[in-house]
Amino acid sequence: MTDQTGRSGSSKGLRTVAHDDLGGFGDGMQVMREGDAVYVGHFGPSGMGTSVLDASDPTSLTLVKQWEAPHGSHTHKVQVADGLLLVNHEQFRGGEPYSAGMAVYDLADPLDPQQIGWFDSTGKGVHRIVWEGGQYAYVSAIPEGFDDRIWVIVDMSDPRTPVEAGRWWWPGQWTGGGETLEVPDGKRYAAHHALVDGDTAYLGYGDAGLVVLDISDRSKPTQVGHLNWEPGGDTHTCLPLPGRDLLVVTDEVVTEGRAGEPHHVRIVNVSDPEAPRVVGICPPPPDEFYDRGLRFGPHNLHENRPGTYRSADLVFCTWFNAGLRVYDLRDAEHPVEVAHWLPDTPDGQAAAQINDVFVGADLDIWVTDRVSGGVYRLEADDDLQALMRERAL
């Protein structure tokens, strides 16, 4: 149980089986496992860019390769499919000079990625990548002529020279084309990333909320629906639940403590894509987490990628200083929390900051801490494993 200082961890249904501080560069962001290899992108303050670990021993991780981010940049996102590793390059905290685009690595040796390609995004670089293999990757980026992040489709037919196939932006963002963006005071309209279901993309657009796009013509994505809400903002992930006409949508908290509005994990009905509507909200962790330091609120979801653990009603969500939360969405209007995990606070931090989650097909669970905690491998207890298997697709 958690002590009065909030430094001790707590868990229900989950336990830690391995941990690595990434060679002392513990600012872990996105994590992804493929076979025995684990890839971690770093937030940026440490200067490290990407780490590769050998996870062949379930109880012990071995750091086998790291490389730094380019000067003035961070490379905090990783995506793996079709024998390739994609890594973003984005200006970090106003750094000059910086690298802007997306690097493509060959994984002939999964523990020794070799760069073979490059996508030049122009502008300030690529923020988030969604790459599940096939012809297209989907990225958010700030190309030249735009005031903030837009959504870009990248043709990966030749991974050595990826090219842009299409783009969509919120009207007004193309300042280079003479547009003027009208945004409420204190708000930011910026693409984060979209998850794709067939020819439909569900795009989180910061304070603009959820945007539903028809991408049947990848060269000309078109908006078919939109939904925003209060309180919240900073819409991040819009996860379609297979076969249910439902999305799980997180609004990323970007303030610390009690600053800013509450942020939620919403369940959105998209049976009519032109008129999405909220039907449920996942129960948040206790309010006491507001006072434990750093960020408290939702962030990333396990995204049901092909080849990973997939479920239409069990959802894994990171909550920064409240750790990892697992929700049962069988009744979409009344979600319930069925498990949680929070580590001991890493030394030198005010609180844990659990950032990303990835769940493998064999039920291994991976999370990162964005400050200094590195990467953790978790295991579900017998009851949660049984539930996960029962609800797996």
XYZ file of C-alpha atoms in Angstrom:
393
model
C 0.000 0.000 0.000
C 1.029 3.601 -0.487
C 2.538 5.366 2.523
C 1.700 8.918 3.595
C 4.429 10.446 1.457
C 3.140 8.702 -1.660
C 6.598 7.273 -2.450
C 5.725 3.590 -2.018
C 4.081 1.733 -4.864
C 0.814 -0.147 -4.870
C -0.817 -2.692 -7.106
C -3.878 -4.793 -7.708
C -3.679 -7.614 -10.215
C -0.225 -6.633 -11.536
C 3.349 -7.063 -10.368
C 6.800 -5.974 -11.534
C 8.983 -8.754 -12.921
C 11.842 -6.727 -14.476
C 13.101 -3.153 -14.585
C 15.898 -1.264 -16.350
C 16.988 2.361 -15.864
C 18.260 2.499 -19.466
C 21.880 2.979 -18.527
C 21.083 5.931 -16.296
C 19.203 7.706 -19.111
C 15.837 6.886 -17.626
C 13.556 9.369 -19.406
C 11.614 6.655 -21.204
C 8.693 7.524 -23.462
C 7.268 5.192 -26.102
C 7.982 1.483 -25.657
C 7.416 -1.379 -28.072
C 8.434 -5.049 -28.028
C 8.991 -7.243 -31.071
C 10.207 -10.785 -30.379
C 13.032 -10.604 -27.844
C 13.808 -6.956 -28.628
C 12.366 -3.979 -26.742
C 12.649 -0.487 -28.228
C 12.336 2.652 -26.093
C 12.257 6.252 -27.250
C 13.570 8.844 -24.773
C 11.767 12.033 -23.766
C 14.819 14.234 -24.354
C 16.268 15.883 -21.212
C 18.844 13.095 -20.841
C 20.102 13.614 -24.405
C 19.601 9.941 -25.207
C 17.529 9.114 -28.259
C 16.698 5.411 -28.591
C 17.457 2.311 -26.506
C 17.318 -1.349 -27.519
C 17.034 -4.084 -24.891
C 17.209 -7.870 -24.981
C 14.170 -9.276 -23.155
C 14.755 -12.976 -23.831
C 14.965 -13.549 -20.060
C 11.531 -12.555 -18.699
C 12.990 -11.513 -15.330
C 16.069 -9.624 -16.507
C 16.494 -6.970 -19.188
C 19.816 -6.364 -20.931
C 20.549 -3.008 -22.538
C 22.352 -3.841 -25.785
C 22.364 -0.616 -27.816
C 21.691 3.108 -27.427
C 22.175 6.131 -29.588
C 21.797 9.803 -28.772
C 19.222 12.144 -30.255
C 20.596 14.670 -32.762
C 21.541 18.065 -31.395
C 18.530 20.270 -30.630
C 16.106 17.369 -31.154
C 14.370 14.546 -29.384
C 13.463 11.154 -30.820
C 10.887 10.007 -28.300
C 8.671 7.750 -30.431
C 9.287 4.257 -31.830
C 7.163 2.086 -34.136
C 7.976 -1.440 -35.346
C 6.414 -3.432 -38.205
C 7.456 -5.293 -41.370
C 11.051 -5.643 -40.156
C 11.473 -1.875 -39.817
C 11.873 0.520 -36.901
C 10.598 4.080 -37.402
C 11.870 6.869 -35.114
C 10.706 10.485 -35.086
C 12.994 13.543 -35.154
C 11.533 16.765 -33.726
C 12.896 20.064 -32.458
C 13.172 19.878 -28.669
C 12.633 22.898 -26.452
C 13.726 25.400 -29.077
C 17.049 23.690 -29.782
C 19.163 24.945 -32.712
C 20.179 23.417 -35.015
C 17.804 20.457 -34.986
C 16.746 17.451 -37.055
C 13.227 17.306 -38.560
C 11.748 14.135 -39.989
C 11.583 10.377 -39.492
C 14.398 7.820 -39.572
C 13.863 4.311 -40.958
C 15.940 1.427 -39.584
C 16.313 -2.098 -40.903
C 15.857 -4.836 -38.288
C 17.650 -7.717 -39.992
C 19.313 -7.976 -36.590
C 16.555 -6.829 -34.215
C 19.104 -5.927 -31.533
C 21.252 -3.868 -33.901
C 19.048 -1.527 -35.990
C 20.730 0.044 -39.026
C 19.380 3.219 -40.593
C 18.431 2.792 -44.241
C 15.982 5.604 -44.915
C 14.801 9.102 -44.090
C 11.593 11.097 -44.437
C 12.166 14.854 -44.503
C 9.131 16.457 -42.888
C 10.544 19.994 -43.203
C 9.601 22.517 -40.525
C 10.026 21.485 -36.899
C 9.771 17.756 -37.406
C 7.657 14.696 -36.653
C 5.998 14.253 -33.267
C 4.071 10.972 -33.291
C 4.083 7.997 -35.693
C 1.514 5.251 -36.241
C 3.011 2.415 -38.305
C 1.458 -1.049 -38.376
C 3.095 -2.165 -41.630
C 1.854 -2.029 -45.179
C 1.957 0.953 -47.494
C 1.232 3.837 -45.157
C 2.540 5.374 -41.967
C 0.636 8.187 -40.279
C 2.449 11.005 -38.511
C 1.839 14.328 -36.830
C 4.318 17.011 -37.837
C 4.870 20.744 -38.218
C 5.887 21.169 -41.877
C 7.084 24.477 -43.230
C 4.253 26.980 -43.554
C 2.171 25.640 -40.648
C 1.812 27.160 -37.195
C 1.513 23.833 -35.348
C 1.192 20.089 -35.830
C -0.945 18.728 -38.669
C -1.670 15.139 -39.777
C 0.438 13.647 -42.585
C 0.163 10.322 -44.460
C 3.518 8.866 -45.527
C 3.904 6.314 -48.331
C 6.354 3.624 -47.160
C 6.425 1.658 -50.440
C 10.161 2.374 -50.632
C 11.350 2.519 -47.010
C 14.631 4.066 -48.117
C 12.835 7.110 -49.466
C 9.397 7.535 -47.861
C 7.288 10.271 -49.441
C 4.252 12.246 -48.382
C 0.968 10.884 -49.753
C -1.556 13.248 -48.170
C -2.229 15.663 -45.322
C -5.055 17.183 -43.306
C -5.026 20.223 -41.066
C -7.466 22.255 -39.026
C -8.629 25.179 -41.167
C -6.515 28.225 -40.416
C -3.247 26.443 -39.633
C -1.680 27.000 -43.057
C -0.231 30.395 -42.291
C 2.118 30.050 -45.254
C -0.949 29.927 -47.480
C -2.482 33.027 -45.939
C -4.794 31.262 -43.489
C -5.533 32.630 -40.029
C -6.312 30.323 -37.146
C -9.005 31.348 -34.682
C -8.528 29.573 -31.363
C -10.054 30.379 -27.950
C -7.655 32.022 -25.506
C -5.372 29.526 -23.817
C -6.201 26.720 -26.252
C -4.027 24.898 -28.782
C -5.261 23.176 -31.935
C -2.594 20.635 -32.870
C -2.725 17.091 -34.258
C -1.438 14.391 -31.956
C -2.055 11.106 -33.765
C -4.787 9.098 -35.437
C -5.615 5.427 -35.167
C -7.031 3.947 -38.350
C -9.905 1.497 -38.790
C -10.275 0.599 -42.460
C -10.813 3.833 -44.359
C -11.591 5.869 -41.245
C -9.054 7.714 -39.100
C -9.827 8.858 -35.559
C -7.594 11.832 -34.876
C -6.898 13.534 -31.568
C -6.438 17.247 -32.206
C -5.451 18.826 -28.911
C -8.010 21.347 -27.669
C -10.070 20.819 -30.840
C -11.017 17.327 -29.608
C -11.818 14.337 -31.833
C -11.779 14.606 -35.631
C -13.189 11.759 -37.761
C -11.631 11.527 -41.231
C -12.529 9.577 -44.366
C -9.194 8.383 -45.800
C -10.495 6.178 -48.611
C -8.475 8.526 -50.837
C -5.171 8.784 -48.949
C -4.191 11.794 -51.025
C -7.203 13.805 -49.860
C -8.415 13.015 -46.333
C -11.776 14.632 -45.651
C -13.501 15.433 -42.370
C -16.777 13.631 -41.721
C -17.254 14.233 -38.007
C -16.064 16.211 -34.998
C -16.646 16.215 -31.244
C -15.294 18.342 -28.442
C -16.096 18.530 -24.736
C -15.582 20.347 -21.478
C -13.691 20.022 -19.237
C -10.508 18.692 -20.738
C -8.591 19.520 -23.847
C -5.330 18.144 -25.262
C -7.116 15.201 -26.894
C -4.441 12.569 -27.396
C -5.472 8.994 -28.283
C -8.697 7.884 -30.007
C -8.723 4.089 -29.877
C -11.375 2.194 -31.877
C -12.670 -0.932 -30.124
C -12.947 -3.707 -32.731
C -16.504 -4.465 -33.796
C -18.167 -2.106 -31.296
C -18.530 1.326 -32.972
C -16.841 2.734 -29.871
C -13.721 4.760 -29.215
C -11.730 5.134 -26.018
C -10.432 8.706 -25.973
C -7.810 10.156 -23.634
C -7.197 13.827 -22.991
C -3.545 14.196 -21.975
C -2.974 16.239 -18.831
C -0.133 18.714 -19.452
C -0.164 20.602 -16.145
C 1.003 19.574 -12.695
C -0.904 19.161 -9.462
C -4.311 20.843 -9.409
C -3.485 23.321 -12.163
C -5.745 23.196 -15.203
C -9.007 21.362 -15.784
C -9.693 17.707 -14.953
C -8.922 15.339 -17.828
C -10.846 12.160 -18.531
C -10.886 8.862 -20.387
C -14.124 8.972 -22.377
C -16.061 6.302 -24.242
C -17.416 7.704 -27.510
C -20.065 6.119 -29.723
C -19.193 6.496 -33.425
C -21.974 4.400 -34.950
C -22.847 7.635 -36.756
C -19.401 9.003 -37.648
C -20.919 12.376 -38.500
C -22.269 12.735 -34.962
C -20.003 11.113 -32.353
C -21.304 11.221 -28.780
C -19.878 10.486 -25.339
C -21.566 7.532 -23.625
C -19.300 6.875 -20.650
C -16.295 8.013 -18.623
C -13.756 5.707 -16.997
C -13.490 6.182 -13.222
C -10.369 8.191 -12.352
C -7.941 7.256 -9.584
C -8.509 8.966 -6.210
C -8.172 12.761 -6.015
C -5.283 12.376 -3.557
C -2.995 11.916 -6.564
C -3.412 15.602 -7.394
C -1.236 16.368 -4.380
C 1.515 13.820 -4.969
C 3.517 15.967 -7.351
C 4.084 16.321 -11.108
C 1.324 15.305 -13.543
C -1.837 13.446 -12.559
C -4.158 12.448 -15.389
C -4.560 10.144 -18.389
C -2.085 9.816 -21.232
C -1.451 6.730 -23.378
C -3.449 3.599 -24.153
C -2.309 0.193 -25.321
C -3.391 0.524 -28.949
C -4.467 -3.015 -29.955
C -1.788 -3.248 -32.636
C -1.724 -6.329 -34.899
C 0.399 -9.033 -33.323
C -0.076 -7.686 -29.776
C -2.706 -8.327 -27.133
C -6.047 -7.204 -28.568
C -9.364 -6.826 -26.795
C -12.646 -5.068 -27.503
C -13.343 -4.323 -23.847
C -10.182 -4.484 -21.699
C -8.246 -1.226 -21.906
C -4.829 -0.343 -20.447
C -4.223 3.354 -19.695
C -1.316 5.256 -18.144
C -2.107 7.976 -15.596
C 1.306 9.568 -14.912
C 1.680 9.707 -11.087
C -1.240 7.270 -10.650
C 0.570 4.587 -12.665
C -1.210 2.117 -14.946
C -4.971 1.490 -14.796
C -6.872 -1.380 -16.445
C -10.547 -0.864 -17.316
C -13.337 -3.286 -18.174
C -15.551 -1.637 -20.803
C -17.972 -4.492 -21.370
C -20.668 -2.060 -20.216
C -19.523 1.042 -22.100
C -21.783 3.357 -20.130
C -20.407 2.129 -16.796
C -16.691 1.272 -17.119
C -14.987 -0.229 -14.072
C -11.356 -0.422 -13.018
C -10.202 -4.028 -12.593
C -6.471 -3.624 -11.928
C -3.792 -1.001 -11.307
C -0.033 -0.731 -10.791
C 2.153 2.022 -9.373
C 5.907 1.615 -8.761
C 7.918 2.972 -5.879
C 8.818 6.550 -6.764
C 12.215 6.592 -8.510
C 14.991 8.308 -6.554
C 15.166 12.032 -7.174
C 11.586 12.363 -8.420
C 8.613 13.934 -6.696
C 6.379 11.162 -8.048
C 6.269 8.431 -10.648
C 5.373 9.581 -14.176
C 4.181 6.473 -15.993
C 4.069 7.476 -19.643
C 3.418 4.641 -22.091
C 2.066 1.076 -22.086
C 2.450 -1.849 -24.487
C 0.863 -5.287 -24.003
C 2.253 -8.272 -25.869
C 0.270 -11.169 -27.259
C 1.729 -13.393 -24.529
C 0.314 -10.991 -21.889
C 3.628 -9.311 -21.028
C 3.052 -5.664 -20.109
C 5.589 -2.869 -20.603
C 5.490 0.657 -19.198
C 7.892 3.601 -19.052
C 8.559 6.495 -16.681
C 9.240 9.766 -18.511
C 11.483 11.357 -15.865
C 14.125 8.831 -14.786
C 12.470 5.508 -13.972
C 13.224 3.853 -17.322
C 11.245 0.794 -18.424
C 9.325 -1.834 -16.440
C 8.069 -5.266 -17.380
C 4.868 -6.262 -15.586
C 2.945 -9.483 -15.216
C -0.736 -9.968 -14.469
C -1.727 -12.221 -11.589
C -3.680 -15.415 -12.254
C -7.094 -13.758 -12.043
C -6.201 -10.900 -14.392
C -4.487 -13.283 -16.812
C -7.645 -15.382 -16.931
C -9.716 -12.261 -17.617
C -7.306 -11.105 -20.325
C -7.452 -14.464 -22.071
C -11.240 -14.562 -21.812
C -11.506 -11.077 -23.388
C -8.803 -11.471 -26.029
C -9.748 -11.253 -29.695
